Amino acid sequence: MEHIHDSDGSSSSSHQSLKSTAKWATSLESLLEDPEGVKRFREFLKKEFSEENVLFWLACEDFKKMQDKKQMQEKAKEIYMTFLSNKASSQVNVEGQSRLNEKILEEPHPLMFQKLQDQIFNLMKYDSYSRFLKSDLFLKYKRTEEEEEDEPDAQTAAKRASRIYNT
């Protein structure tokens, strides 16, 4: 058990997780898996007036996990009304949205939005995601992370101490 508390703090826990920004920069998938990443990405998209893209993507992810038919119908309607119908409040720009007629909403299946979700994913990936990685918002957050890492602050020492006493 000795290796857990080496004096330089390079214990097993400090290098298992990439810094958030480093993780987000690896791929859009990694960014979307991290709640904090999603939050920052949404802030960025809000400024670009395209937050509906990530909201639609997240709604589709939730939808795919549903099992209950009644819930699926409600969620499918909600997704349609919010993002896909002509009167949608947060309309996403996908091809073929007109082909998704309202009849399909009565018989929802988990992958009914998959094609549209993929389109939006690619739109974000090749468009907003690359801009996000160059944005002030991202770079500022990255700098904050790096500064926190540079300070041998009391918190890390405290964490190290608590590990020693907890073993």
PDB file of C-alpha atoms in Angstrom:
ATOM      1  CA  MET A   1       0.000   0.000   0.000  1.00  0.00           C
ATOM      2  CA  GLU A   2       3.049   2.271   0.267  1.00  0.00           C
ATOM      3  CA  HIS A   3       2.745   3.738  -3.248  1.00  0.00           C
ATOM      4  CA  ILE A   4      -0.472   5.611  -2.455  1.00  0.00           C
ATOM      5  CA  HIS A   5       1.158   8.420  -0.544  1.00  0.00           C
ATOM      6  CA  ASP A   6       4.434   9.223  -2.188  1.00  0.00           C
ATOM      7  CA  SER A   7       5.702  12.620  -1.202  1.00  0.00           C
ATOM      8  CA  ASP A   8       5.546  14.286  -4.612  1.00  0.00           C
ATOM      9  CA  GLY A   9       1.822  13.711  -4.779  1.00  0.00           C
ATOM     10  CA  SER A  10       1.983  11.702  -7.975  1.00  0.00           C
ATOM     11  CA  SER A  11      -0.230   9.095  -6.403  1.00  0.00           C
ATOM     12  CA  SER A  12      -2.461   6.741  -8.312  1.00  0.00           C
ATOM     13  CA  SER A  13      -5.408   9.111  -8.202  1.00  0.00           C
ATOM     14  CA  SER A  14      -3.792  12.219  -9.648  1.00  0.00           C
ATOM     15  CA  HIS A  15      -3.095  10.897 -13.117  1.00  0.00           C
ATOM     16  CA  GLN A  16      -6.078   8.656 -13.705  1.00  0.00           C
ATOM     17  CA  SER A  17      -8.328  11.465 -14.884  1.00  0.00           C
ATOM     18  CA  LEU A  18      -7.327  13.708 -17.711  1.00  0.00           C
ATOM     19  CA  LYS A  19      -8.003  17.354 -17.037  1.00  0.00           C
ATOM     20  CA  SER A  20     -11.539  18.170 -18.125  1.00  0.00           C
ATOM     21  CA  THR A  21     -10.496  20.432 -20.969  1.00  0.00           C
ATOM     22  CA  ALA A  22      -8.008  17.863 -22.238  1.00  0.00           C
ATOM     23  CA  LYS A  23     -10.766  15.272 -22.239  1.00  0.00           C
ATOM     24  CA  TRP A  24     -13.204  17.608 -24.009  1.00  0.00           C
ATOM     25  CA  ALA A  25     -10.611  18.360 -26.651  1.00  0.00           C
ATOM     26  CA  THR A  26     -10.174  14.672 -27.540  1.00  0.00           C
ATOM     27  CA  SER A  27     -13.620  14.359 -29.144  1.00  0.00           C
ATOM     28  CA  LEU A  28     -17.141  15.684 -29.138  1.00  0.00           C
ATOM     29  CA  GLU A  29     -18.213  12.319 -27.694  1.00  0.00           C
ATOM     30  CA  SER A  30     -15.969  12.831 -24.647  1.00  0.00           C
ATOM     31  CA  LEU A  31     -17.268  16.342 -24.227  1.00  0.00           C
ATOM     32  CA  LEU A  32     -20.882  15.174 -24.298  1.00  0.00           C
ATOM     33  CA  GLU A  33     -20.174  12.417 -21.754  1.00  0.00           C
ATOM     34  CA  ASP A  34     -19.074  14.978 -19.184  1.00  0.00           C
ATOM     35  CA  PRO A  35     -21.881  16.962 -17.504  1.00  0.00           C
ATOM     36  CA  GLU A  36     -19.546  19.891 -16.918  1.00  0.00           C
ATOM     37  CA  GLY A  37     -18.468  19.752 -20.561  1.00  0.00           C
ATOM     38  CA  VAL A  38     -22.086  19.780 -21.694  1.00  0.00           C
ATOM     39  CA  LYS A  39     -22.719  22.791 -19.471  1.00  0.00           C
ATOM     40  CA  ARG A  40     -19.793  24.753 -20.956  1.00  0.00           C
ATOM     41  CA  PHE A  41     -20.655  23.710 -24.493  1.00  0.00           C
ATOM     42  CA  ARG A  42     -24.230  24.887 -23.951  1.00  0.00           C
ATOM     43  CA  GLU A  43     -22.975  28.257 -22.698  1.00  0.00           C
ATOM     44  CA  PHE A  44     -20.935  28.556 -25.863  1.00  0.00           C
ATOM     45  CA  LEU A  45     -23.785  27.495 -28.160  1.00  0.00           C
ATOM     46  CA  LYS A  46     -26.119  29.938 -26.443  1.00  0.00           C
ATOM     47  CA  LYS A  47     -23.765  32.719 -27.495  1.00  0.00           C
ATOM     48  CA  GLU A  48     -23.831  31.333 -31.022  1.00  0.00           C
ATOM     49  CA  PHE A  49     -27.616  31.001 -30.971  1.00  0.00           C
ATOM     50  CA  SER A  50     -27.434  27.278 -31.642  1.00  0.00           C
ATOM     51  CA  GLU A  51     -28.013  25.777 -28.203  1.00  0.00           C
ATOM     52  CA  GLU A  52     -31.009  23.885 -29.576  1.00  0.00           C
ATOM     53  CA  ASN A  53     -28.584  21.492 -31.312  1.00  0.00           C
ATOM     54  CA  VAL A  54     -27.101  20.113 -28.116  1.00  0.00           C
ATOM     55  CA  LEU A  55     -30.504  20.184 -26.386  1.00  0.00           C
ATOM     56  CA  PHE A  56     -31.974  18.134 -29.219  1.00  0.00           C
ATOM     57  CA  TRP A  57     -29.046  15.692 -29.062  1.00  0.00           C
ATOM     58  CA  LEU A  58     -29.470  15.282 -25.281  1.00  0.00           C
ATOM     59  CA  ALA A  59     -33.240  14.847 -25.620  1.00  0.00           C
ATOM     60  CA  CYS A  60     -32.669  12.071 -28.189  1.00  0.00           C
ATOM     61  CA  GLU A  61     -30.190  10.370 -25.862  1.00  0.00           C
ATOM     62  CA  ASP A  62     -32.791  10.385 -23.071  1.00  0.00           C
ATOM     63  CA  PHE A  63     -35.424   9.145 -25.470  1.00  0.00           C
ATOM     64  CA  LYS A  64     -33.328   6.127 -26.507  1.00  0.00           C
ATOM     65  CA  LYS A  65     -33.097   4.980 -22.882  1.00  0.00           C
ATOM     66  CA  MET A  66     -36.864   4.954 -22.347  1.00  0.00           C
ATOM     67  CA  GLN A  67     -38.743   1.681 -22.102  1.00  0.00           C
ATOM     68  CA  ASP A  68     -42.277   2.699 -21.234  1.00  0.00           C
ATOM     69  CA  LYS A  69     -44.390   3.187 -24.370  1.00  0.00           C
ATOM     70  CA  LYS A  70     -46.554   5.935 -22.886  1.00  0.00           C
ATOM     71  CA  GLN A  71     -43.475   7.882 -21.785  1.00  0.00           C
ATOM     72  CA  MET A  72     -41.905   7.355 -25.182  1.00  0.00           C
ATOM     73  CA  GLN A  73     -44.977   8.771 -26.901  1.00  0.00           C
ATOM     74  CA  GLU A  74     -44.925  11.832 -24.677  1.00  0.00           C
ATOM     75  CA  LYS A  75     -41.186  12.366 -25.108  1.00  0.00           C
ATOM     76  CA  ALA A  76     -41.412  11.814 -28.879  1.00  0.00           C
ATOM     77  CA  LYS A  77     -44.158  14.437 -29.120  1.00  0.00           C
ATOM     78  CA  GLU A  78     -42.151  16.788 -26.954  1.00  0.00           C
ATOM     79  CA  ILE A  79     -39.040  16.351 -29.119  1.00  0.00           C
ATOM     80  CA  TYR A  80     -41.117  16.839 -32.249  1.00  0.00           C
ATOM     81  CA  MET A  81     -42.916  19.937 -30.960  1.00  0.00           C
ATOM     82  CA  THR A  82     -39.775  21.492 -29.466  1.00  0.00           C
ATOM     83  CA  PHE A  83     -37.245  20.814 -32.198  1.00  0.00           C
ATOM     84  CA  LEU A  84     -38.771  19.453 -35.395  1.00  0.00           C
ATOM     85  CA  SER A  85     -42.216  20.816 -36.167  1.00  0.00           C
ATOM     86  CA  ASN A  86     -42.646  23.942 -38.278  1.00  0.00           C
ATOM     87  CA  LYS A  87     -43.850  25.767 -35.206  1.00  0.00           C
ATOM     88  CA  ALA A  88     -41.040  24.475 -33.001  1.00  0.00           C
ATOM     89  CA  SER A  89     -39.719  26.945 -30.461  1.00  0.00           C
ATOM     90  CA  SER A  90     -36.135  25.679 -30.819  1.00  0.00           C
ATOM     91  CA  GLN A  91     -36.148  24.333 -34.330  1.00  0.00           C
ATOM     92  CA  VAL A  92     -33.066  22.387 -35.357  1.00  0.00           C
ATOM     93  CA  ASN A  93     -31.877  22.589 -38.894  1.00  0.00           C
ATOM     94  CA  VAL A  94     -31.986  19.017 -40.204  1.00  0.00           C
ATOM     95  CA  GLU A  95     -32.725  17.657 -43.625  1.00  0.00           C
ATOM     96  CA  GLY A  96     -35.741  15.473 -43.855  1.00  0.00           C
ATOM     97  CA  GLN A  97     -37.434  16.818 -40.757  1.00  0.00           C
ATOM     98  CA  SER A  98     -40.573  17.326 -42.847  1.00  0.00           C
ATOM     99  CA  ARG A  99     -40.557  13.590 -43.612  1.00  0.00           C
ATOM    100  CA  LEU A 100     -40.944  12.819 -39.938  1.00  0.00           C
ATOM    101  CA  ASN A 101     -44.709  13.044 -39.905  1.00  0.00           C
ATOM    102  CA  GLU A 102     -46.781  13.121 -36.781  1.00  0.00           C
ATOM    103  CA  LYS A 103     -48.163   9.608 -37.336  1.00  0.00           C
ATOM    104  CA  ILE A 104     -44.830   8.116 -36.351  1.00  0.00           C
ATOM    105  CA  LEU A 105     -45.214   9.728 -32.942  1.00  0.00           C
ATOM    106  CA  GLU A 106     -48.051   7.338 -32.124  1.00  0.00           C
ATOM    107  CA  GLU A 107     -45.786   4.308 -32.586  1.00  0.00           C
ATOM    108  CA  PRO A 108     -42.469   5.508 -31.221  1.00  0.00           C
ATOM    109  CA  HIS A 109     -39.367   3.324 -31.303  1.00  0.00           C
ATOM    110  CA  PRO A 110     -36.017   4.080 -29.617  1.00  0.00           C
ATOM    111  CA  LEU A 111     -34.145   4.898 -32.820  1.00  0.00           C
ATOM    112  CA  MET A 112     -36.807   6.946 -34.590  1.00  0.00           C
ATOM    113  CA  PHE A 113     -34.773  10.130 -34.216  1.00  0.00           C
ATOM    114  CA  GLN A 114     -31.390   8.504 -34.833  1.00  0.00           C
ATOM    115  CA  LYS A 115     -30.801   9.829 -38.366  1.00  0.00           C
ATOM    116  CA  LEU A 116     -31.684  13.353 -37.308  1.00  0.00           C
ATOM    117  CA  GLN A 117     -29.617  13.037 -34.160  1.00  0.00           C
ATOM    118  CA  ASP A 118     -26.624  11.917 -36.232  1.00  0.00           C
ATOM    119  CA  GLN A 119     -27.058  14.889 -38.554  1.00  0.00           C
ATOM    120  CA  ILE A 120     -27.068  17.288 -35.623  1.00  0.00           C
ATOM    121  CA  PHE A 121     -24.099  15.509 -34.054  1.00  0.00           C
ATOM    122  CA  ASN A 122     -22.098  15.978 -37.255  1.00  0.00           C
ATOM    123  CA  LEU A 123     -23.219  19.560 -37.546  1.00  0.00           C
ATOM    124  CA  MET A 124     -21.946  20.219 -34.018  1.00  0.00           C
ATOM    125  CA  LYS A 125     -18.807  18.169 -34.558  1.00  0.00           C
ATOM    126  CA  TYR A 126     -17.646  19.862 -37.745  1.00  0.00           C
ATOM    127  CA  ASP A 127     -18.968  23.286 -36.940  1.00  0.00           C
ATOM    128  CA  SER A 128     -19.576  24.495 -33.399  1.00  0.00           C
ATOM    129  CA  TYR A 129     -17.301  21.994 -31.633  1.00  0.00           C
ATOM    130  CA  SER A 130     -14.159  23.163 -33.436  1.00  0.00           C
ATOM    131  CA  ARG A 131     -15.087  26.776 -32.711  1.00  0.00           C
ATOM    132  CA  PHE A 132     -15.769  25.878 -29.088  1.00  0.00           C
ATOM    133  CA  LEU A 133     -12.205  24.579 -28.703  1.00  0.00           C
ATOM    134  CA  LYS A 134     -10.875  27.941 -29.913  1.00  0.00           C
ATOM    135  CA  SER A 135     -13.354  30.026 -27.923  1.00  0.00           C
ATOM    136  CA  ASP A 136     -12.462  32.321 -25.029  1.00  0.00           C
ATOM    137  CA  LEU A 137     -14.876  30.380 -22.892  1.00  0.00           C
ATOM    138  CA  PHE A 138     -12.966  27.123 -23.407  1.00  0.00           C
ATOM    139  CA  LEU A 139      -9.504  28.686 -23.229  1.00  0.00           C
ATOM    140  CA  LYS A 140     -10.342  30.604 -20.063  1.00  0.00           C
ATOM    141  CA  TYR A 141     -11.588  27.427 -18.419  1.00  0.00           C
ATOM    142  CA  LYS A 142      -8.446  25.614 -19.540  1.00  0.00           C
ATOM    143  CA  ARG A 143      -6.223  28.338 -18.072  1.00  0.00           C
ATOM    144  CA  THR A 144      -8.075  28.146 -14.761  1.00  0.00           C
ATOM    145  CA  GLU A 145      -7.485  24.399 -14.691  1.00  0.00           C
ATOM    146  CA  GLU A 146      -3.804  24.819 -15.412  1.00  0.00           C
ATOM    147  CA  GLU A 147      -3.382  27.493 -12.745  1.00  0.00           C
ATOM    148  CA  GLU A 148      -5.037  25.260 -10.186  1.00  0.00           C
ATOM    149  CA  GLU A 149      -2.613  22.525 -11.106  1.00  0.00           C
ATOM    150  CA  ASP A 150       0.422  24.794 -10.776  1.00  0.00           C
ATOM    151  CA  GLU A 151      -0.339  25.928  -7.246  1.00  0.00           C
ATOM    152  CA  PRO A 152       0.688  23.333  -4.730  1.00  0.00           C
ATOM    153  CA  ASP A 153      -2.379  24.464  -2.831  1.00  0.00           C
ATOM    154  CA  ALA A 154      -3.536  23.392   0.577  1.00  0.00           C
ATOM    155  CA  GLN A 155      -6.402  21.418  -0.860  1.00  0.00           C
ATOM    156  CA  THR A 156      -4.171  18.852  -2.546  1.00  0.00           C
ATOM    157  CA  ALA A 157      -2.096  18.552   0.589  1.00  0.00           C
ATOM    158  CA  ALA A 158      -5.275  18.025   2.560  1.00  0.00           C
ATOM    159  CA  LYS A 159      -6.457  15.400   0.100  1.00  0.00           C
ATOM    160  CA  ARG A 160      -3.123  13.649   0.399  1.00  0.00           C
ATOM    161  CA  ALA A 161      -3.282  13.764   4.175  1.00  0.00           C
ATOM    162  CA  SER A 162      -6.791  12.358   4.210  1.00  0.00           C
ATOM    163  CA  ARG A 163      -5.659   9.490   1.970  1.00  0.00           C
ATOM    164  CA  ILE A 164      -2.847   8.684   4.360  1.00  0.00           C
ATOM    165  CA  TYR A 165      -5.171   8.589   7.345  1.00  0.00           C
ATOM    166  CA  ASN A 166      -7.864   6.669   5.552  1.00  0.00           C
ATOM    167  CA  THR A 167      -5.674   3.722   4.662  1.00  0.00           C
TER     168      THR A 167
END
